Amino acid sequence: MKVDVLLGLQWGDEGKGKIVDVLTPQYDIIARFQGGPNAGHTLEFNGIKHVLHTIPSGIFRDDVVNLVGNGVVIDPVVFQKELEKLAPFNIDFKKRLLLSKKAHLILPTHRLLDAASEAAKGKNKIGSTLKGIGPTYMDKTGRNGLRVGDIFMSNFQEKYDALVEKHVGMLNHYDGFEYDLSELEAPFMEGIEVLKGLTAVDSEQYLNEAFKAGKRVLAEGAQGTMLDIDFGTYPFVTSSNTVTAGTCTGLGVAPTKIGNVIGIFKAYCTRVGSGPFPTELNDEVGELIRQEGREFGATTGRPRRCGWVDLPQMKYAIMINGVTELSMMKADVLSCFEKIKVCTHYIIDGERVDYFPFDVDGINLTPVYEEIEGWNCDLTQLTSYDDAPQALKNYVSYLERNLEVPITVVSVGPDRTQTLSNKK
Ligand code: GDP
Ligand code: IMO
Ligand code: MG
């Protein structure tokens, strides 16, 4: 068996959590391969909304194993809170939630370093979620990090103290940055005890044996392609590989084991935090999308920046990820528009450009739009794609033609049930 991959094609928050939850009955294992509590994945069913940060979005379905891979960074404090929120659902975590021993830990001092570094950047700040993501991945690549497997060792406290000492030295370089570490350490150590009570495994071994046994695996991406450390709008990115290749390194899966790649995008586009966004709408249209789409961050509550779909950006993301099928999310949000715009190419210094260039920030870039007829009616009650208005079908066909990948799912509301299949 192969691992299917589901990931975001824009700047995150495309609706990954919802679609993973919808697809989970087709799989035996759902595995997160990168990111950490900077993610906020929302699921809605039976009138209840759930937001997950580190725990994979298959956790609400029976008989499915949820695995937090080696590429993920775990904050024991956030993790404990997530588990507490899930307590009413009587989930057997010991059996259904596995942690990679190689996943790195976010320490309280990583969060402090994140905050100090952002504050020092002033107006150039990345707009980080301040969850300690960057400093934790820096310690991973700097070969200083602590991993889940370390918490079971007798010298864990010693290793922790040595790393904290290093961090305190670094924090001293940030003039005027005040903090109180003592009040952060008790909840961290409490979280470590909670992690010890869960099941830590050699997840690469576990997964590859699962393939052999015919188990079906879905890898759940976090963030989005344009936030990828290599291929995103650097430096306004996160610190991990959010693209398909991240599945290989973040789970220990060989490239030859990658199956379908499901790319998720909104029928428009959003971004939270700083950085370039060619089709951003700083006007009443952008504001209307934000209100209709309730575009406020699931992790930080910050308003999301809104704009139209950007074909050069989407083609770039499809190319990097090898996307085999697309899910178009939040079509219902555009119901208020008589006309919808799609960016077909850019004009840069008077020249037509239809790919995503090295740096779109601070250059003379004008997005060129094609106007498309909107459907201008409620979609939220639809139960079959066949019954969808012709204008919506035309929009889907237009995107499929230009992106050269089939759109197999159209989402028309946040609930599990508001999902239309368009598999031919
Ligand atoms: P993720 O990070 O990719 O999992 O996405 P988020 O959960 O951060 O953001 C997506 C938001 O859109 C959540 O509030 C979802 O409940 C909501 N959502 C998902 N699909 C749809 C949809 O088709 N229509 C509407 N109106 N909301 C949706
Ligand atoms: P999900 O998985 C949207 C953004 C932050 C910031 C940049 C770096 O819910 O789609 P970081 O905390 O990683 O140092 O922040 O990346 N960002 C996200 N934006 N959705 C996310 O995750 C994000 N995770 C990080 O806003 O601009
Ligand atoms: Mg999100």
Short mmCIF file of C-alpha atoms and ligand atoms in Angstrom, two decimals:
data_model
loop_
_atom_site.label_atom_id
_atom_site.label_comp_id
_atom_site.label_asym_id
_atom_site.label_seq_id
_atom_site.Cartn_x
_atom_site.Cartn_y
_atom_site.Cartn_z
CA MET A 1 0.00 0.00 0.00
CA LYS A 2 0.99 3.62 -0.46
CA VAL A 3 0.47 6.73 1.60
CA ASP A 4 -1.97 9.30 0.25
CA VAL A 5 -1.13 12.88 1.13
CA LEU A 6 -3.52 15.74 1.86
CA LEU A 7 -2.07 19.21 2.04
CA GLY A 8 -2.80 22.91 1.63
CA LEU A 9 -1.95 24.65 -1.65
CA GLN A 10 -2.20 28.25 -0.45
CA TRP A 11 -1.09 29.96 2.79
CA GLY A 12 -2.77 27.53 5.21
CA ASP A 13 -6.28 27.28 6.66
CA GLU A 14 -7.67 25.84 3.43
CA GLY A 15 -9.90 23.39 5.33
CA LYS A 16 -7.51 20.45 5.74
CA GLY A 17 -9.02 19.36 9.08
CA LYS A 18 -12.51 19.11 7.62
CA ILE A 19 -11.48 17.00 4.61
CA VAL A 20 -9.21 14.70 6.63
CA ASP A 21 -12.19 14.02 8.90
CA VAL A 22 -14.41 13.36 5.87
CA LEU A 23 -11.85 10.99 4.28
CA THR A 24 -10.81 9.16 7.46
CA PRO A 25 -13.32 6.27 7.08
CA GLN A 26 -11.32 5.24 3.97
CA TYR A 27 -8.08 4.89 5.98
CA ASP A 28 -6.57 2.91 8.86
CA ILE A 29 -3.95 5.45 9.91
CA ILE A 30 -3.90 9.27 9.80
CA ALA A 31 -0.41 10.72 10.24
CA ARG A 32 0.77 14.29 10.74
CA PHE A 33 4.23 14.80 9.22
CA GLN A 34 5.28 18.38 10.04
CA GLY A 35 4.39 21.58 11.85
CA GLY A 36 3.10 21.71 15.37
CA PRO A 37 0.70 23.77 17.45
CA ASN A 38 0.96 26.66 14.96
CA ALA A 39 -1.69 24.63 13.08
CA GLY A 40 -5.38 24.97 13.84
CA HIS A 41 -7.47 22.36 12.06
CA THR A 42 -11.23 22.73 12.39
CA LEU A 43 -13.78 19.93 12.17
CA GLU A 44 -17.54 20.23 12.51
CA PHE A 45 -20.11 17.50 12.98
CA ASN A 46 -23.27 16.96 15.07
CA GLY A 47 -23.41 20.71 15.64
CA ILE A 48 -20.06 20.80 17.48
CA LYS A 49 -16.91 22.53 16.27
CA HIS A 50 -13.51 21.12 17.24
CA VAL A 51 -10.10 22.72 16.71
CA LEU A 52 -7.06 20.44 16.71
CA HIS A 53 -3.47 21.69 16.84
CA THR A 54 -1.12 18.70 17.04
CA ILE A 55 -3.45 15.72 17.14
CA PRO A 56 -4.34 14.39 13.66
CA SER A 57 -7.85 15.09 12.39
CA GLY A 58 -8.82 11.40 12.28
CA ILE A 59 -9.15 11.25 16.05
CA PHE A 60 -12.97 11.36 16.13
CA ARG A 61 -13.46 8.26 13.99
CA ASP A 62 -13.44 4.83 15.64
CA ASP A 63 -10.82 2.21 14.85
CA VAL A 64 -8.39 4.63 13.21
CA VAL A 65 -4.85 5.10 14.48
CA ASN A 66 -3.61 8.71 14.63
CA LEU A 67 0.11 9.15 14.45
CA VAL A 68 2.21 12.21 15.22
CA GLY A 69 5.27 11.75 13.02
CA ASN A 70 8.95 12.55 13.56
CA GLY A 71 8.64 15.74 11.48
CA VAL A 72 6.18 17.28 13.94
CA VAL A 73 7.21 19.48 16.87
CA ILE A 74 5.22 18.88 20.06
CA ASP A 75 4.52 21.32 22.86
CA PRO A 76 3.60 19.12 25.86
CA VAL A 77 1.56 21.97 27.37
CA VAL A 78 -0.61 22.47 24.28
CA PHE A 79 -0.81 18.70 23.81
CA GLN A 80 -2.12 18.17 27.33
CA LYS A 81 -4.78 20.86 26.77
CA GLU A 82 -5.83 19.19 23.52
CA LEU A 83 -6.20 15.86 25.28
CA GLU A 84 -8.25 17.47 28.06
CA LYS A 85 -10.62 19.01 25.52
CA LEU A 86 -11.14 15.58 23.97
CA ALA A 87 -11.86 13.90 27.32
CA PRO A 88 -15.68 13.90 26.86
CA PHE A 89 -15.32 11.72 23.74
CA ASN A 90 -13.92 8.67 25.56
CA ILE A 91 -11.15 8.09 23.06
CA ASP A 92 -8.67 5.35 23.93
CA PHE A 93 -5.57 7.51 23.44
CA LYS A 94 -3.17 4.82 24.53
CA LYS A 95 -4.32 2.68 21.59
CA ARG A 96 -5.36 5.23 18.98
CA LEU A 97 -2.79 7.99 19.37
CA LEU A 98 0.87 7.21 18.68
CA LEU A 99 3.82 9.57 19.01
CA SER A 100 7.07 9.22 17.12
CA LYS A 101 10.01 8.90 19.48
CA LYS A 102 11.89 11.14 17.06
CA ALA A 103 9.43 14.07 17.19
CA HIS A 104 11.06 17.14 18.72
CA LEU A 105 9.80 18.91 21.83
CA ILE A 106 8.94 22.59 22.10
CA LEU A 107 10.36 23.91 25.38
CA PRO A 108 9.02 26.99 27.19
CA THR A 109 12.26 28.74 26.25
CA HIS A 110 11.58 28.04 22.56
CA ARG A 111 8.37 30.01 22.93
CA LEU A 112 10.24 32.83 24.67
CA LEU A 113 12.88 32.88 21.94
CA ASP A 114 10.13 33.04 19.30
CA ALA A 115 8.56 36.03 21.05
CA ALA A 116 11.91 37.79 21.58
CA SER A 117 12.96 37.23 17.97
CA GLU A 118 9.66 38.52 16.57
CA ALA A 119 9.73 41.59 18.83
CA ALA A 120 13.28 42.35 17.68
CA LYS A 121 12.22 42.19 14.02
CA GLY A 122 9.85 45.14 14.53
CA LYS A 123 7.95 45.99 11.36
CA ASN A 124 9.66 43.12 9.52
CA LYS A 125 8.11 40.54 11.80
CA ILE A 126 6.90 37.30 10.22
CA GLY A 127 3.62 37.32 12.11
CA SER A 128 4.51 34.01 13.77
CA THR A 129 1.89 32.26 15.87
CA LEU A 130 4.53 32.49 18.66
CA LYS A 131 4.21 28.81 19.46
CA GLY A 132 7.99 28.30 19.45
CA ILE A 133 8.04 26.61 16.04
CA GLY A 134 11.05 28.41 14.49
CA PRO A 135 13.40 28.05 17.50
CA THR A 136 12.48 24.36 17.91
CA TYR A 137 13.26 23.51 14.28
CA MET A 138 16.45 25.57 14.62
CA ASP A 139 17.52 23.37 17.53
CA LYS A 140 16.58 20.29 15.50
CA THR A 141 18.81 21.27 12.57
CA GLY A 142 21.41 22.68 14.97
CA ARG A 143 21.48 19.23 16.61
CA ASN A 144 20.58 20.49 20.06
CA GLY A 145 16.95 19.42 20.29
CA LEU A 146 15.13 17.19 22.73
CA ARG A 147 12.91 14.44 21.37
CA VAL A 148 9.96 12.44 22.65
CA GLY A 149 12.24 9.41 23.11
CA ASP A 150 14.41 11.43 25.49
CA ILE A 151 11.65 11.84 28.06
CA PHE A 152 11.91 8.15 28.93
CA MET A 153 15.65 8.40 29.64
CA SER A 154 17.10 8.90 33.10
CA ASN A 155 19.14 11.91 31.97
CA PHE A 156 16.18 13.85 30.55
CA GLN A 157 16.27 16.55 33.26
CA GLU A 158 20.00 17.01 32.71
CA LYS A 159 19.56 17.41 28.94
CA TYR A 160 16.65 19.79 29.52
CA ASP A 161 18.67 21.95 31.94
CA ALA A 162 21.62 22.16 29.53
CA LEU A 163 19.41 23.30 26.64
CA VAL A 164 17.56 25.82 28.81
CA GLU A 165 20.87 27.26 29.96
CA LYS A 166 21.85 27.77 26.33
CA HIS A 167 18.50 29.43 25.62
CA VAL A 168 18.79 31.75 28.61
CA GLY A 169 22.15 32.87 27.26
CA MET A 170 20.49 33.64 23.93
CA LEU A 171 17.57 35.45 25.57
CA ASN A 172 20.06 37.71 27.36
CA HIS A 173 21.02 39.13 23.98
CA TYR A 174 17.54 40.59 23.51
CA ASP A 175 17.66 43.93 25.32
CA GLY A 176 14.60 44.70 27.41
CA PHE A 177 12.91 41.33 26.80
CA GLU A 178 11.43 40.32 30.14
CA TYR A 179 10.17 36.90 31.08
CA ASP A 180 9.48 34.62 33.99
CA LEU A 181 10.58 31.09 33.15
CA SER A 182 9.70 29.60 36.53
CA GLU A 183 5.96 29.86 35.95
CA LEU A 184 6.25 28.15 32.55
CA GLU A 185 8.28 25.16 33.68
CA ALA A 186 5.77 23.45 35.99
CA PRO A 187 3.09 23.05 33.26
CA PHE A 188 5.80 21.84 30.87
CA MET A 189 6.96 19.09 33.23
CA GLU A 190 3.33 18.18 33.89
CA GLY A 191 2.83 17.88 30.13
CA ILE A 192 5.90 15.65 29.89
CA GLU A 193 4.32 13.28 32.43
CA VAL A 194 1.16 13.18 30.28
CA LEU A 195 3.22 12.34 27.17
CA LYS A 196 4.91 9.54 29.10
CA GLY A 197 1.49 7.97 29.63
CA LEU A 198 0.87 7.80 25.86
CA THR A 199 2.38 5.35 23.37
CA ALA A 200 5.69 6.39 21.80
CA VAL A 201 6.87 4.29 18.86
CA ASP A 202 9.54 4.02 16.17
CA SER A 203 6.96 5.41 13.82
CA GLU A 204 8.87 4.92 10.57
CA GLN A 205 9.08 1.20 11.40
CA TYR A 206 5.43 1.10 12.46
CA LEU A 207 4.25 2.78 9.24
CA ASN A 208 6.30 0.69 6.86
CA GLU A 209 5.10 -2.50 8.53
CA ALA A 210 1.56 -1.16 8.26
CA PHE A 211 2.02 -0.73 4.48
CA LYS A 212 3.15 -4.33 4.23
CA ALA A 213 0.09 -5.45 6.15
CA GLY A 214 -2.12 -3.64 3.61
CA LYS A 215 -3.11 -0.74 5.89
CA ARG A 216 -4.26 2.46 4.23
CA VAL A 217 -2.48 5.61 5.38
CA LEU A 218 -3.34 9.28 4.89
CA ALA A 219 -0.69 11.91 5.67
CA GLU A 220 -2.19 15.18 6.94
CA GLY A 221 -0.28 18.33 6.10
CA ALA A 222 -0.24 21.47 8.18
CA GLN A 223 0.16 25.07 7.01
CA GLY A 224 0.26 25.40 3.23
CA THR A 225 2.64 25.22 0.26
CA MET A 226 3.27 28.97 0.24
CA LEU A 227 4.46 28.72 3.86
CA ASP A 228 7.01 26.00 3.04
CA ILE A 229 10.53 26.78 4.27
CA ASP A 230 12.06 26.14 0.82
CA PHE A 231 9.28 26.93 -1.65
CA GLY A 232 7.14 29.45 0.21
CA THR A 233 7.33 33.24 0.28
CA TYR A 234 10.59 33.23 2.27
CA PRO A 235 11.28 34.63 4.85
CA PHE A 236 7.54 34.94 5.58
CA VAL A 237 7.12 31.20 5.98
CA THR A 238 7.06 28.54 8.67
CA SER A 239 10.13 26.43 9.51
CA SER A 240 9.18 23.06 8.01
CA ASN A 241 8.60 21.46 4.62
CA THR A 242 4.86 21.62 4.19
CA VAL A 243 4.98 20.05 0.70
CA THR A 244 4.62 16.40 -0.37
CA ALA A 245 8.37 15.82 0.03
CA GLY A 246 7.91 16.63 3.74
CA THR A 247 5.92 13.39 4.04
CA CYS A 248 9.03 11.36 3.23
CA THR A 249 11.25 13.06 5.80
CA GLY A 250 8.48 13.68 8.33
CA LEU A 251 7.26 10.09 8.45
CA GLY A 252 10.09 7.95 7.15
CA VAL A 253 8.22 7.02 3.99
CA ALA A 254 10.12 6.43 0.73
CA PRO A 255 9.21 8.62 -2.29
CA THR A 256 8.12 5.46 -4.15
CA LYS A 257 5.46 4.95 -1.45
CA ILE A 258 3.59 8.18 -2.18
CA GLY A 259 0.14 7.52 -3.68
CA ASN A 260 -2.53 10.16 -4.36
CA VAL A 261 -1.76 13.75 -3.49
CA ILE A 262 -4.90 15.68 -2.59
CA GLY A 263 -4.38 19.43 -2.78
CA ILE A 264 -6.81 21.63 -0.89
CA PHE A 265 -7.61 25.22 -1.80
CA LYS A 266 -10.25 27.79 -1.00
CA ALA A 267 -12.50 29.03 -3.83
CA TYR A 268 -10.71 32.31 -3.02
CA CYS A 269 -7.48 32.80 -1.05
CA THR A 270 -6.41 33.88 2.44
CA ARG A 271 -3.23 34.51 4.39
CA VAL A 272 -2.65 35.23 8.08
CA GLY A 273 0.54 36.95 9.23
CA SER A 274 2.93 39.08 7.21
CA GLY A 275 4.37 38.58 3.73
CA PRO A 276 3.49 38.89 0.07
CA PHE A 277 0.03 38.00 -1.22
CA PRO A 278 -0.36 39.13 -4.85
CA THR A 279 -4.16 38.91 -5.07
CA GLU A 280 -4.91 40.43 -1.65
CA LEU A 281 -7.95 42.70 -1.60
CA ASN A 282 -7.54 45.66 0.72
CA ASP A 283 -11.04 46.89 0.04
CA GLU A 284 -14.69 46.22 0.81
CA VAL A 285 -14.63 43.06 -1.35
CA GLY A 286 -11.85 41.60 0.84
CA GLU A 287 -13.78 42.64 3.92
CA LEU A 288 -16.95 40.96 2.60
CA ILE A 289 -15.06 37.69 2.00
CA ARG A 290 -13.61 37.91 5.54
CA GLN A 291 -17.08 38.37 7.06
CA GLU A 292 -18.86 35.77 4.90
CA GLY A 293 -16.04 33.25 5.35
CA ARG A 294 -15.51 34.03 9.05
CA GLU A 295 -11.86 34.40 8.21
CA PHE A 296 -10.32 34.67 11.65
CA GLY A 297 -7.43 32.39 12.68
CA ALA A 298 -8.28 29.07 14.38
CA THR A 299 -5.10 29.30 16.51
CA THR A 300 -4.62 33.02 17.15
CA GLY A 301 -8.00 34.58 16.29
CA ARG A 302 -6.24 37.11 14.02
CA PRO A 303 -8.22 38.40 11.00
CA ARG A 304 -7.09 36.64 7.82
CA ARG A 305 -6.15 38.66 4.76
CA CYS A 306 -8.45 37.79 1.83
CA GLY A 307 -8.18 37.84 -1.97
CA TRP A 308 -9.07 36.00 -5.19
CA VAL A 309 -7.70 32.67 -6.42
CA ASP A 310 -4.27 33.10 -8.01
CA LEU A 311 -3.63 30.68 -10.90
CA PRO A 312 0.17 31.20 -11.18
CA GLN A 313 0.42 30.53 -7.43
CA MET A 314 -1.85 27.47 -7.65
CA LYS A 315 0.02 26.01 -10.65
CA TYR A 316 3.29 26.43 -8.76
CA ALA A 317 1.87 24.62 -5.72
CA ILE A 318 0.46 21.81 -7.89
CA MET A 319 3.84 21.40 -9.60
CA ILE A 320 5.87 21.28 -6.37
CA ASN A 321 3.50 18.78 -4.74
CA GLY A 322 2.62 16.55 -7.70
CA VAL A 323 -1.06 17.03 -6.92
CA THR A 324 -3.30 14.34 -8.41
CA GLU A 325 -6.69 15.70 -7.27
CA LEU A 326 -8.07 18.89 -5.81
CA SER A 327 -10.64 19.76 -3.15
CA MET A 328 -12.20 23.19 -3.50
CA MET A 329 -13.31 24.58 -0.16
CA LYS A 330 -15.72 27.29 0.97
CA ALA A 331 -17.56 27.69 -2.35
CA ASP A 332 -20.58 28.85 -0.28
CA VAL A 333 -18.64 31.92 0.89
CA LEU A 334 -18.65 33.34 -2.65
CA SER A 335 -22.44 33.02 -2.97
CA CYS A 336 -22.85 36.77 -2.29
CA PHE A 337 -20.98 37.76 -5.46
CA GLU A 338 -22.51 38.27 -8.91
CA LYS A 339 -19.05 38.14 -10.45
CA ILE A 340 -15.95 36.28 -9.23
CA LYS A 341 -12.41 37.09 -10.24
CA VAL A 342 -9.49 34.77 -10.91
CA CYS A 343 -5.92 35.98 -11.37
CA THR A 344 -4.66 34.45 -14.63
CA HIS A 345 -1.16 35.99 -14.73
CA TYR A 346 0.91 38.89 -13.44
CA ILE A 347 2.40 41.90 -15.16
CA ILE A 348 5.88 42.49 -13.75
CA ASP A 349 7.71 45.56 -15.04
CA GLY A 350 5.50 45.57 -18.11
CA GLU A 351 6.07 41.86 -18.91
CA ARG A 352 3.51 39.06 -18.75
CA VAL A 353 4.51 36.42 -16.16
CA ASP A 354 2.43 33.30 -15.57
CA TYR A 355 4.55 31.53 -12.98
CA PHE A 356 5.38 32.38 -9.35
CA PRO A 357 8.69 34.26 -9.36
CA PHE A 358 11.59 34.24 -6.83
CA ASP A 359 10.36 37.18 -4.80
CA VAL A 360 7.02 38.87 -5.28
CA ASP A 361 7.64 41.37 -2.47
CA GLY A 362 8.68 44.92 -3.18
CA ILE A 363 8.48 44.50 -6.97
CA ASN A 364 6.15 46.15 -9.43
CA LEU A 365 3.62 43.30 -9.77
CA THR A 366 0.07 43.73 -11.05
CA PRO A 367 -2.26 40.73 -11.00
CA VAL A 368 -4.42 40.42 -14.11
CA TYR A 369 -7.91 39.05 -13.56
CA GLU A 370 -10.53 37.25 -15.58
CA GLU A 371 -14.09 37.83 -14.46
CA ILE A 372 -16.34 34.80 -14.11
CA GLU A 373 -20.09 34.63 -13.60
CA GLY A 374 -20.97 33.92 -9.95
CA TRP A 375 -23.76 31.55 -8.85
CA ASN A 376 -25.18 34.11 -6.47
CA CYS A 377 -27.37 31.65 -4.56
CA ASP A 378 -27.20 29.57 -1.39
CA LEU A 379 -25.17 26.35 -1.72
CA THR A 380 -25.18 25.19 1.89
CA GLN A 381 -28.18 22.85 1.53
CA LEU A 382 -26.85 21.01 -1.51
CA THR A 383 -26.38 17.27 -1.07
CA SER A 384 -25.26 16.36 -4.59
CA TYR A 385 -22.88 18.01 -7.05
CA ASP A 386 -25.36 17.19 -9.84
CA ASP A 387 -27.81 19.67 -8.29
CA ALA A 388 -25.24 22.48 -8.09
CA PRO A 389 -25.99 25.65 -10.07
CA GLN A 390 -24.48 25.72 -13.57
CA ALA A 391 -22.37 28.80 -12.72
CA LEU A 392 -20.61 26.87 -9.93
CA LYS A 393 -20.00 23.93 -12.29
CA ASN A 394 -18.59 26.39 -14.83
CA TYR A 395 -16.21 27.84 -12.20
CA VAL A 396 -15.05 24.32 -11.29
CA SER A 397 -14.53 23.40 -14.96
CA TYR A 398 -12.68 26.67 -15.61
CA LEU A 399 -10.25 25.93 -12.77
CA GLU A 400 -9.84 22.28 -13.80
CA ARG A 401 -9.03 23.36 -17.36
CA ASN A 402 -6.43 25.88 -16.23
CA LEU A 403 -4.91 23.83 -13.43
CA GLU A 404 -5.03 20.53 -15.36
CA VAL A 405 -6.05 18.56 -12.26
CA PRO A 406 -9.57 17.29 -11.47
CA ILE A 407 -11.52 18.90 -8.61
CA THR A 408 -13.01 15.83 -6.95
CA VAL A 409 -14.51 17.51 -3.88
CA VAL A 410 -16.45 20.77 -3.57
CA SER A 411 -17.13 21.93 -0.03
CA VAL A 412 -20.21 24.07 0.63
CA GLY A 413 -20.13 24.56 4.39
CA PRO A 414 -18.06 23.75 7.48
CA ASP A 415 -19.99 20.61 8.46
CA ARG A 416 -18.88 17.11 7.57
CA THR A 417 -22.10 16.64 5.61
CA GLN A 418 -21.64 19.77 3.47
CA THR A 419 -19.22 18.02 1.15
CA LEU A 420 -20.01 17.27 -2.50
CA SER A 421 -18.22 14.55 -4.41
CA ASN A 422 -17.35 15.30 -8.03
CA LYS A 423 -15.53 12.05 -8.81
CA LYS A 424 -16.11 11.19 -12.47
P1 GDP B 1 -7.15 24.08 8.18
O1 GDP B 1 -6.09 24.72 9.01
O2 GDP B 1 -6.73 23.88 6.77
O3 GDP B 1 -7.69 22.80 8.78
O4 GDP B 1 -8.37 25.13 8.13
P2 GDP B 1 -8.95 25.96 9.38
O5 GDP B 1 -9.73 25.04 10.24
O6 GDP B 1 -7.90 26.78 10.01
O7 GDP B 1 -9.87 26.99 8.61
C1 GDP B 1 -10.92 26.60 7.78
C2 GDP B 1 -12.21 27.22 8.33
O8 GDP B 1 -13.21 27.15 7.35
C3 GDP B 1 -12.76 26.51 9.55
O9 GDP B 1 -13.43 27.43 10.36
C4 GDP B 1 -13.74 25.51 8.93
O10 GDP B 1 -14.79 25.15 9.83
C5 GDP B 1 -14.29 26.33 7.81
N1 GDP B 1 -14.71 25.58 6.62
C6 GDP B 1 -14.16 24.48 6.06
N2 GDP B 1 -14.79 24.18 4.91
C7 GDP B 1 -15.74 25.10 4.73
C8 GDP B 1 -16.71 25.35 3.72
O11 GDP B 1 -16.79 24.66 2.71
N3 GDP B 1 -17.53 26.44 3.89
C9 GDP B 1 -17.44 27.25 4.98
N4 GDP B 1 -18.28 28.28 5.05
N5 GDP B 1 -16.56 27.03 5.95
C10 GDP B 1 -15.70 25.99 5.82
P1 IMO B 2 -2.81 25.49 9.48
O1 IMO B 2 -2.24 24.11 9.60
C1 IMO B 2 -2.14 29.68 8.51
C2 IMO B 2 1.78 31.34 9.49
C3 IMO B 2 1.84 32.38 10.59
C4 IMO B 2 3.06 33.18 10.13
C5 IMO B 2 3.98 32.10 9.54
C6 IMO B 2 5.03 31.59 10.52
O2 IMO B 2 -3.92 25.76 10.42
O3 IMO B 2 -3.16 25.80 8.05
P2 IMO B 2 5.04 30.11 12.71
O4 IMO B 2 4.14 30.10 13.91
O5 IMO B 2 5.06 28.83 11.97
O6 IMO B 2 6.40 30.61 13.04
O7 IMO B 2 4.41 31.23 11.74
O8 IMO B 2 3.13 31.04 9.16
N1 IMO B 2 1.13 30.07 9.90
C7 IMO B 2 -0.08 29.70 9.49
N2 IMO B 2 -1.01 30.36 8.76
N3 IMO B 2 -2.38 28.42 8.93
C8 IMO B 2 -1.47 27.75 9.65
O9 IMO B 2 -1.59 26.44 9.96
C9 IMO B 2 -0.27 28.40 10.00
N4 IMO B 2 0.84 28.05 10.72
C10 IMO B 2 1.69 29.08 10.64
O10 IMO B 2 0.68 33.16 10.61
O11 IMO B 2 2.71 34.04 9.09
MG MG B 3 -5.85 26.38 10.29
#
